[in-house]
PDB file of C-alpha atoms in Angstrom:
ATOM      1  CA  MET A   1      -0.018   0.008  -0.033  1.00 49.00           C
ATOM      2  CA  HIS A   2       2.950   2.312   0.586  1.00 51.00           C
ATOM      3  CA  GLN A   3       3.568   2.501  -3.162  1.00 67.00           C
ATOM      4  CA  LEU A   4      -0.111   3.260  -3.683  1.00 79.00           C
ATOM      5  CA  GLY A   5      -0.087   6.432  -1.468  1.00 83.00           C
ATOM      6  CA  PHE A   6      -1.211   5.081   1.801  1.00 85.00           C
ATOM      7  CA  LEU A   7       1.011   3.797   4.688  1.00 86.00           C
ATOM      8  CA  ALA A   8      -1.524   1.256   5.917  1.00 86.00           C
ATOM      9  CA  ASN A   9       1.011  -0.558   8.022  1.00 83.00           C
ATOM     10  CA  SER A  10       1.791   2.570  10.060  1.00 85.00           C
ATOM     11  CA  VAL A  11      -1.577   4.257  10.142  1.00 84.00           C
ATOM     12  CA  GLY A  12      -4.279   1.651   9.509  1.00 85.00           C
ATOM     13  CA  GLY A  13      -6.300   0.621  12.564  1.00 90.00           C
ATOM     14  CA  LEU A  14      -5.224   3.432  14.777  1.00 91.00           C
ATOM     15  CA  GLY A  15      -8.281   5.502  14.114  1.00 93.00           C
ATOM     16  CA  THR A  16     -10.575   2.612  15.115  1.00 93.00           C
ATOM     17  CA  ALA A  17      -8.542   2.135  18.407  1.00 93.00           C
ATOM     18  CA  ILE A  18      -8.730   5.864  19.168  1.00 94.00           C
ATOM     19  CA  ALA A  19     -12.427   6.084  18.397  1.00 94.00           C
ATOM     20  CA  ASN A  20     -13.194   3.208  20.862  1.00 95.00           C
ATOM     21  CA  ASP A  21     -12.376   5.676  23.734  1.00 95.00           C
ATOM     22  CA  ILE A  22     -11.270   9.108  22.522  1.00 94.00           C
ATOM     23  CA  GLU A  23     -11.153  10.475  26.153  1.00 95.00           C
ATOM     24  CA  GLN A  24      -8.731   7.715  27.254  1.00 96.00           C
ATOM     25  CA  PHE A  25      -6.602   8.414  24.174  1.00 95.00           C
ATOM     26  CA  GLY A  26      -6.439  12.069  25.018  1.00 95.00           C
ATOM     27  CA  ALA A  27      -5.433  11.244  28.707  1.00 96.00           C
ATOM     28  CA  MET A  28      -2.704   8.795  27.497  1.00 95.00           C
ATOM     29  CA  TYR A  29      -1.439  11.350  24.888  1.00 95.00           C
ATOM     30  CA  ARG A  30      -1.135  14.068  27.489  1.00 95.00           C
ATOM     31  CA  GLY A  31       0.333  11.895  30.227  1.00 96.00           C
ATOM     32  CA  SER A  32       2.828   9.781  28.271  1.00 96.00           C
ATOM     33  CA  ASP A  33       5.874  10.921  26.322  1.00 96.00           C
ATOM     34  CA  ARG A  34       6.096   7.356  24.753  1.00 96.00           C
ATOM     35  CA  CYS A  35       2.475   7.724  23.493  1.00 94.00           C
ATOM     36  CA  ARG A  36       3.209  11.207  22.072  1.00 94.00           C
ATOM     37  CA  ARG A  37       6.238   9.838  20.213  1.00 94.00           C
ATOM     38  CA  PHE A  38       4.286   6.926  18.865  1.00 93.00           C
ATOM     39  CA  VAL A  39       1.440   9.132  17.696  1.00 93.00           C
ATOM     40  CA  SER A  40       3.964  11.567  16.201  1.00 93.00           C
ATOM     41  CA  LEU A  41       5.392   8.740  14.090  1.00 92.00           C
ATOM     42  CA  ALA A  42       1.899   7.686  13.038  1.00 93.00           C
ATOM     43  CA  ALA A  43       1.061  11.325  12.261  1.00 93.00           C
ATOM     44  CA  PHE A  44       4.213  11.504   9.970  1.00 93.00           C
ATOM     45  CA  ALA A  45       3.076   8.411   8.251  1.00 92.00           C
ATOM     46  CA  ARG A  46      -0.393  10.009   7.851  1.00 93.00           C
ATOM     47  CA  SER A  47       1.279  13.071   6.258  1.00 92.00           C
ATOM     48  CA  MET A  48       2.759  10.637   3.649  1.00 92.00           C
ATOM     49  CA  SER A  49      -0.618   9.136   2.993  1.00 92.00           C
ATOM     50  CA  SER A  50      -3.621  10.231   0.976  1.00 93.00           C
ATOM     51  CA  LEU A  51      -6.861   8.398   0.525  1.00 93.00           C
ATOM     52  CA  ASP A  52      -7.532  10.482  -2.550  1.00 94.00           C
ATOM     53  CA  VAL A  53      -4.287   9.190  -4.090  1.00 95.00           C
ATOM     54  CA  LEU A  54      -5.140   5.578  -3.106  1.00 94.00           C
ATOM     55  CA  ALA A  55      -8.646   6.203  -4.518  1.00 96.00           C
ATOM     56  CA  ALA A  56      -7.020   7.312  -7.850  1.00 96.00           C
ATOM     57  CA  TYR A  57      -4.910   4.097  -7.956  1.00 96.00           C
ATOM     58  CA  VAL A  58      -8.042   2.079  -7.323  1.00 95.00           C
ATOM     59  CA  GLU A  59      -9.972   3.851 -10.012  1.00 97.00           C
ATOM     60  CA  VAL A  60      -7.614   2.507 -12.774  1.00 96.00           C
ATOM     61  CA  PHE A  61      -9.270  -0.921 -12.045  1.00 96.00           C
ATOM     62  CA  ASN A  62     -12.770   0.496 -12.590  1.00 97.00           C
ATOM     63  CA  PRO A  63     -14.254  -0.717 -15.845  1.00 97.00           C
ATOM     64  CA  ASN A  64     -16.720   2.223 -15.791  1.00 97.00           C
ATOM     65  CA  TYR A  65     -13.772   4.662 -15.709  1.00 98.00           C
ATOM     66  CA  TRP A  66     -12.427   3.210 -19.035  1.00 98.00           C
ATOM     67  CA  LEU A  67     -15.847   3.149 -20.576  1.00 97.00           C
ATOM     68  CA  ARG A  68     -16.182   6.860 -19.782  1.00 98.00           C
ATOM     69  CA  ARG A  69     -12.750   7.430 -21.353  1.00 98.00           C
ATOM     70  CA  ALA A  70     -13.973   5.545 -24.478  1.00 98.00           C
ATOM     71  CA  GLU A  71     -17.129   7.670 -24.534  1.00 98.00           C
ATOM     72  CA  PHE A  72     -15.058  10.830 -24.858  1.00 98.00           C
ATOM     73  CA  ALA A  73     -12.202   9.460 -26.992  1.00 97.00           C
ATOM     74  CA  THR A  74     -11.801  11.350 -30.229  1.00 97.00           C
ATOM     75  CA  ASP A  75      -9.052   8.953 -31.558  1.00 97.00           C
ATOM     76  CA  PRO A  76     -10.746   5.729 -32.892  1.00 97.00           C
ATOM     77  CA  LYS A  77      -7.738   3.723 -31.891  1.00 97.00           C
ATOM     78  CA  ARG A  78      -7.878   4.902 -28.310  1.00 97.00           C
ATOM     79  CA  TYR A  79     -11.683   4.230 -28.249  1.00 98.00           C
ATOM     80  CA  ARG A  80     -11.070   0.557 -29.325  1.00 97.00           C
ATOM     81  CA  ARG A  81      -8.260   0.129 -26.802  1.00 97.00           C
ATOM     82  CA  TYR A  82     -10.446   1.447 -23.966  1.00 98.00           C
ATOM     83  CA  ARG A  83     -13.287  -0.726 -24.931  1.00 98.00           C
ATOM     84  CA  ARG A  84     -10.903  -3.704 -25.206  1.00 97.00           C
ATOM     85  CA  LEU A  85      -9.415  -2.963 -21.727  1.00 97.00           C
ATOM     86  CA  VAL A  86     -13.027  -2.984 -20.235  1.00 97.00           C
ATOM     87  CA  GLU A  87     -13.284  -6.534 -21.466  1.00 96.00           C
ATOM     88  CA  HIS A  88     -10.166  -7.550 -19.450  1.00 96.00           C
ATOM     89  CA  LEU A  89     -11.003  -5.794 -16.205  1.00 95.00           C
ATOM     90  CA  ASP A  90     -12.831  -7.664 -13.538  1.00 84.00           C
ATOM     91  CA  GLY A  91     -15.376  -5.410 -11.812  1.00 85.00           C
ATOM     92  CA  ARG A  92     -15.165  -7.663  -8.785  1.00 92.00           C
ATOM     93  CA  ARG A  93     -11.587  -6.636  -8.121  1.00 92.00           C
ATOM     94  CA  TYR A  94     -12.622  -2.985  -8.212  1.00 95.00           C
ATOM     95  CA  GLU A  95     -15.550  -3.637  -5.900  1.00 95.00           C
ATOM     96  CA  ARG A  96     -13.149  -5.387  -3.371  1.00 95.00           C
ATOM     97  CA  LEU A  97     -10.710  -2.569  -3.592  1.00 94.00           C
ATOM     98  CA  GLN A  98     -13.567  -0.032  -3.043  1.00 96.00           C
ATOM     99  CA  ARG A  99     -14.540  -1.913   0.168  1.00 96.00           C
ATOM    100  CA  ILE A 100     -10.937  -1.809   1.463  1.00 94.00           C
ATOM    101  CA  LEU A 101     -10.783   1.891   0.590  1.00 95.00           C
ATOM    102  CA  ARG A 102     -13.985   2.512   2.471  1.00 96.00           C
ATOM    103  CA  ARG A 103     -12.590   0.866   5.639  1.00 94.00           C
ATOM    104  CA  PHE A 104      -9.367   2.817   5.374  1.00 94.00           C
ATOM    105  CA  ARG A 105     -11.383   6.070   4.907  1.00 94.00           C
ATOM    106  CA  GLU A 106     -13.524   5.358   8.047  1.00 95.00           C
ATOM    107  CA  ASP A 107     -10.408   4.610  10.027  1.00 94.00           C
ATOM    108  CA  ILE A 108      -8.537   7.691   8.876  1.00 94.00           C
ATOM    109  CA  MET A 109     -11.415   9.959   9.716  1.00 94.00           C
ATOM    110  CA  ASP A 110     -11.339   8.519  13.224  1.00 95.00           C
ATOM    111  CA  PHE A 111      -7.513   8.941  13.359  1.00 94.00           C
ATOM    112  CA  ASP A 112      -7.615  12.527  12.077  1.00 94.00           C
ATOM    113  CA  GLY A 113     -10.356  13.212  14.639  1.00 95.00           C
ATOM    114  CA  GLY A 114      -8.185  11.763  17.342  1.00 95.00           C
ATOM    115  CA  LEU A 115      -5.191  13.929  16.300  1.00 94.00           C
ATOM    116  CA  GLU A 116      -7.391  17.095  16.256  1.00 94.00           C
ATOM    117  CA  SER A 117      -8.660  16.191  19.737  1.00 94.00           C
ATOM    118  CA  VAL A 118      -5.139  16.552  21.107  1.00 93.00           C
ATOM    119  CA  ASP A 119      -4.356  19.640  18.948  1.00 86.00           C
ATOM    120  CA  SER A 120      -1.880  17.634  16.850  1.00 83.00           C
ATOM    121  CA  PRO A 121      -3.305  17.374  13.360  1.00 86.00           C
ATOM    122  CA  ALA A 122      -1.160  15.668  10.653  1.00 86.00           C
ATOM    123  CA  PRO A 123       0.002  17.882   7.821  1.00 88.00           C
ATOM    124  CA  PRO A 124      -1.398  16.934   4.371  1.00 89.00           C
ATOM    125  CA  MET A 125       0.688  14.953   1.795  1.00 92.00           C
ATOM    126  CA  SER A 126       3.220  17.307   0.100  1.00 93.00           C
ATOM    127  CA  ASP A 127       2.323  18.582  -3.349  1.00 94.00           C
ATOM    128  CA  GLU A 128       5.531  17.132  -4.687  1.00 95.00           C
ATOM    129  CA  LEU A 129       4.643  13.712  -3.492  1.00 94.00           C
ATOM    130  CA  ALA A 130       1.100  14.029  -4.768  1.00 94.00           C
ATOM    131  CA  ILE A 131       2.523  14.979  -8.200  1.00 96.00           C
ATOM    132  CA  LEU A 132       4.755  11.944  -8.208  1.00 95.00           C
ATOM    133  CA  HIS A 133       1.849   9.716  -7.563  1.00 95.00           C
ATOM    134  CA  ALA A 134      -0.150  11.415 -10.343  1.00 96.00           C
ATOM    135  CA  LEU A 135       2.767  10.753 -12.723  1.00 97.00           C
ATOM    136  CA  ARG A 136       2.832   7.108 -11.596  1.00 96.00           C
ATOM    137  CA  ILE A 137      -0.883   6.690 -12.010  1.00 97.00           C
ATOM    138  CA  GLY A 138      -0.653   8.129 -15.530  1.00 98.00           C
ATOM    139  CA  MET A 139       2.096   5.655 -16.410  1.00 98.00           C
ATOM    140  CA  ILE A 140       0.008   2.783 -15.039  1.00 97.00           C
ATOM    141  CA  GLN A 141      -2.973   3.969 -17.105  1.00 98.00           C
ATOM    142  CA  GLU A 142      -0.823   3.919 -20.222  1.00 98.00           C
ATOM    143  CA  LEU A 143       0.573   0.515 -19.347  1.00 98.00           C
ATOM    144  CA  PHE A 144      -3.007  -0.790 -19.219  1.00 98.00           C
ATOM    145  CA  VAL A 145      -3.730   0.708 -22.620  1.00 98.00           C
ATOM    146  CA  LEU A 146      -0.519  -0.692 -24.047  1.00 96.00           C
ATOM    147  CA  ALA A 147      -1.287  -4.111 -22.579  1.00 96.00           C
ATOM    148  CA  VAL A 148      -4.376  -4.471 -24.827  1.00 96.00           C
ATOM    149  CA  ARG A 149      -2.254  -3.841 -27.912  1.00 94.00           C
ATOM    150  CA  ILE A 150      -0.208  -6.992 -27.447  1.00 91.00           C
ATOM    151  CA  PRO A 151      -0.729  -9.000 -30.660  1.00 88.00           C
ATOM    152  CA  ARG A 152      -1.266 -12.725 -30.628  1.00 84.00           C
ATOM    153  CA  PHE A 153       1.938 -14.796 -30.440  1.00 78.00           C
ATOM    154  CA  SER A 154       2.817 -18.514 -30.495  1.00 72.00           C
ATOM    155  CA  THR A 155       2.178 -20.206 -27.227  1.00 63.00           C
ATOM    156  CA  GLN A 156       5.671 -21.713 -26.999  1.00 64.00           C
ATOM    157  CA  THR A 157       6.041 -19.870 -23.756  1.00 64.00           C
ATOM    158  CA  ASP A 158       2.855 -21.626 -22.418  1.00 80.00           C
ATOM    159  CA  VAL A 159       1.335 -18.131 -21.809  1.00 83.00           C
ATOM    160  CA  THR A 160      -1.690 -16.817 -23.688  1.00 88.00           C
ATOM    161  CA  VAL A 161      -2.139 -13.140 -24.632  1.00 90.00           C
ATOM    162  CA  GLY A 162      -5.049 -12.964 -22.296  1.00 92.00           C
ATOM    163  CA  ALA A 163      -2.990 -14.254 -19.367  1.00 92.00           C
ATOM    164  CA  LEU A 164      -0.212 -11.890 -20.173  1.00 93.00           C
ATOM    165  CA  ILE A 165      -2.656  -8.961 -20.271  1.00 95.00           C
ATOM    166  CA  GLN A 166      -4.015 -10.011 -16.899  1.00 95.00           C
ATOM    167  CA  ASP A 167      -0.430 -10.115 -15.494  1.00 95.00           C
ATOM    168  CA  LEU A 168       0.151  -6.580 -16.705  1.00 96.00           C
ATOM    169  CA  LEU A 169      -3.185  -5.388 -15.292  1.00 96.00           C
ATOM    170  CA  GLN A 170      -1.988  -6.797 -11.913  1.00 94.00           C
ATOM    171  CA  LEU A 171       1.216  -4.816 -12.439  1.00 93.00           C
ATOM    172  CA  ASN A 172       3.414  -7.874 -12.738  1.00 94.00           C
ATOM    173  CA  VAL A 173       5.497  -5.973 -15.278  1.00 95.00           C
ATOM    174  CA  LEU A 174       8.996  -7.581 -15.135  1.00 95.00           C
ATOM    175  CA  PRO A 175       7.793 -11.199 -15.551  1.00 93.00           C
ATOM    176  CA  SER A 176       5.501  -9.957 -18.378  1.00 92.00           C
ATOM    177  CA  MET A 177       8.460  -8.205 -20.127  1.00 92.00           C
ATOM    178  CA  GLU A 178      10.446 -11.505 -20.000  1.00 89.00           C
ATOM    179  CA  VAL A 179       7.538 -13.306 -21.759  1.00 88.00           C
ATOM    180  CA  LEU A 180       7.239 -10.477 -24.372  1.00 88.00           C
ATOM    181  CA  GLU A 181      11.059 -10.634 -25.035  1.00 86.00           C
ATOM    182  CA  GLU A 182      10.755 -14.384 -25.633  1.00 83.00           C
ATOM    183  CA  ALA A 183       7.721 -14.048 -27.824  1.00 81.00           C
ATOM    184  CA  PHE A 184       8.971 -11.017 -29.743  1.00 79.00           C
ATOM    185  CA  PRO A 185      12.714 -11.201 -30.033  1.00 74.00           C
ATOM    186  CA  ALA A 186      14.052  -7.734 -30.951  1.00 70.00           C
ATOM    187  CA  ASP A 187      14.947  -7.565 -34.628  1.00 68.00           C
ATOM    188  CA  GLY A 188      15.276  -3.748 -34.842  1.00 58.00           C
ATOM    189  CA  ARG A 189      11.986  -3.176 -36.629  1.00 61.00           C
ATOM    190  CA  PRO A 190       9.302  -1.132 -34.870  1.00 55.00           C
ATOM    191  CA  LEU A 191       6.034  -2.754 -34.084  1.00 54.00           C
ATOM    192  CA  GLU A 192       3.148  -1.717 -36.212  1.00 57.00           C
ATOM    193  CA  ASP A 193       0.608   0.624 -34.777  1.00 54.00           C
ATOM    194  CA  GLY A 194      -1.948  -2.023 -33.886  1.00 52.00           C
ATOM    195  CA  ALA A 195      -5.473  -1.770 -32.427  1.00 54.00           C
TER     196      ALA A 195
END
């Protein structure tokens, strides 16, 4: 989750714990230097986290997002690629990710409320880090579009095009590149501009 803009291992669950007894949390925070240091570390992790960024990563798995992109595509090739991508995305994965995101959001709301109750709110994610995530999300989106352009190839590698696309949609990029190198040895000629 760290690479997806949310430090779940450092922040996740604290909000729920705080919300169980916010008065006791406040008393512990004010009375214990150790508690303040712990909360300070968690608040720092919170400042490196953004549920909006995580939601943007999750959205790339939303078939409806890609249908919407197809709806407004002016380039016929991009239109076909978006529509083909929808065929490969499993809406169930997106729904599961949405449930996880909702739980994180509820927990973070409680965590932020706990920090505010002791006058120690976490600063927001820096603009620079948010921009880096935006660039990464854009690259992942383009990877998805490129994945559906993979032409048929011989199954000497025991991997089908569909399986390779699924691997890329799960961001298993390096193993997929090895399969592509085996299926399409470099001969110096550029690939045609396929569908």
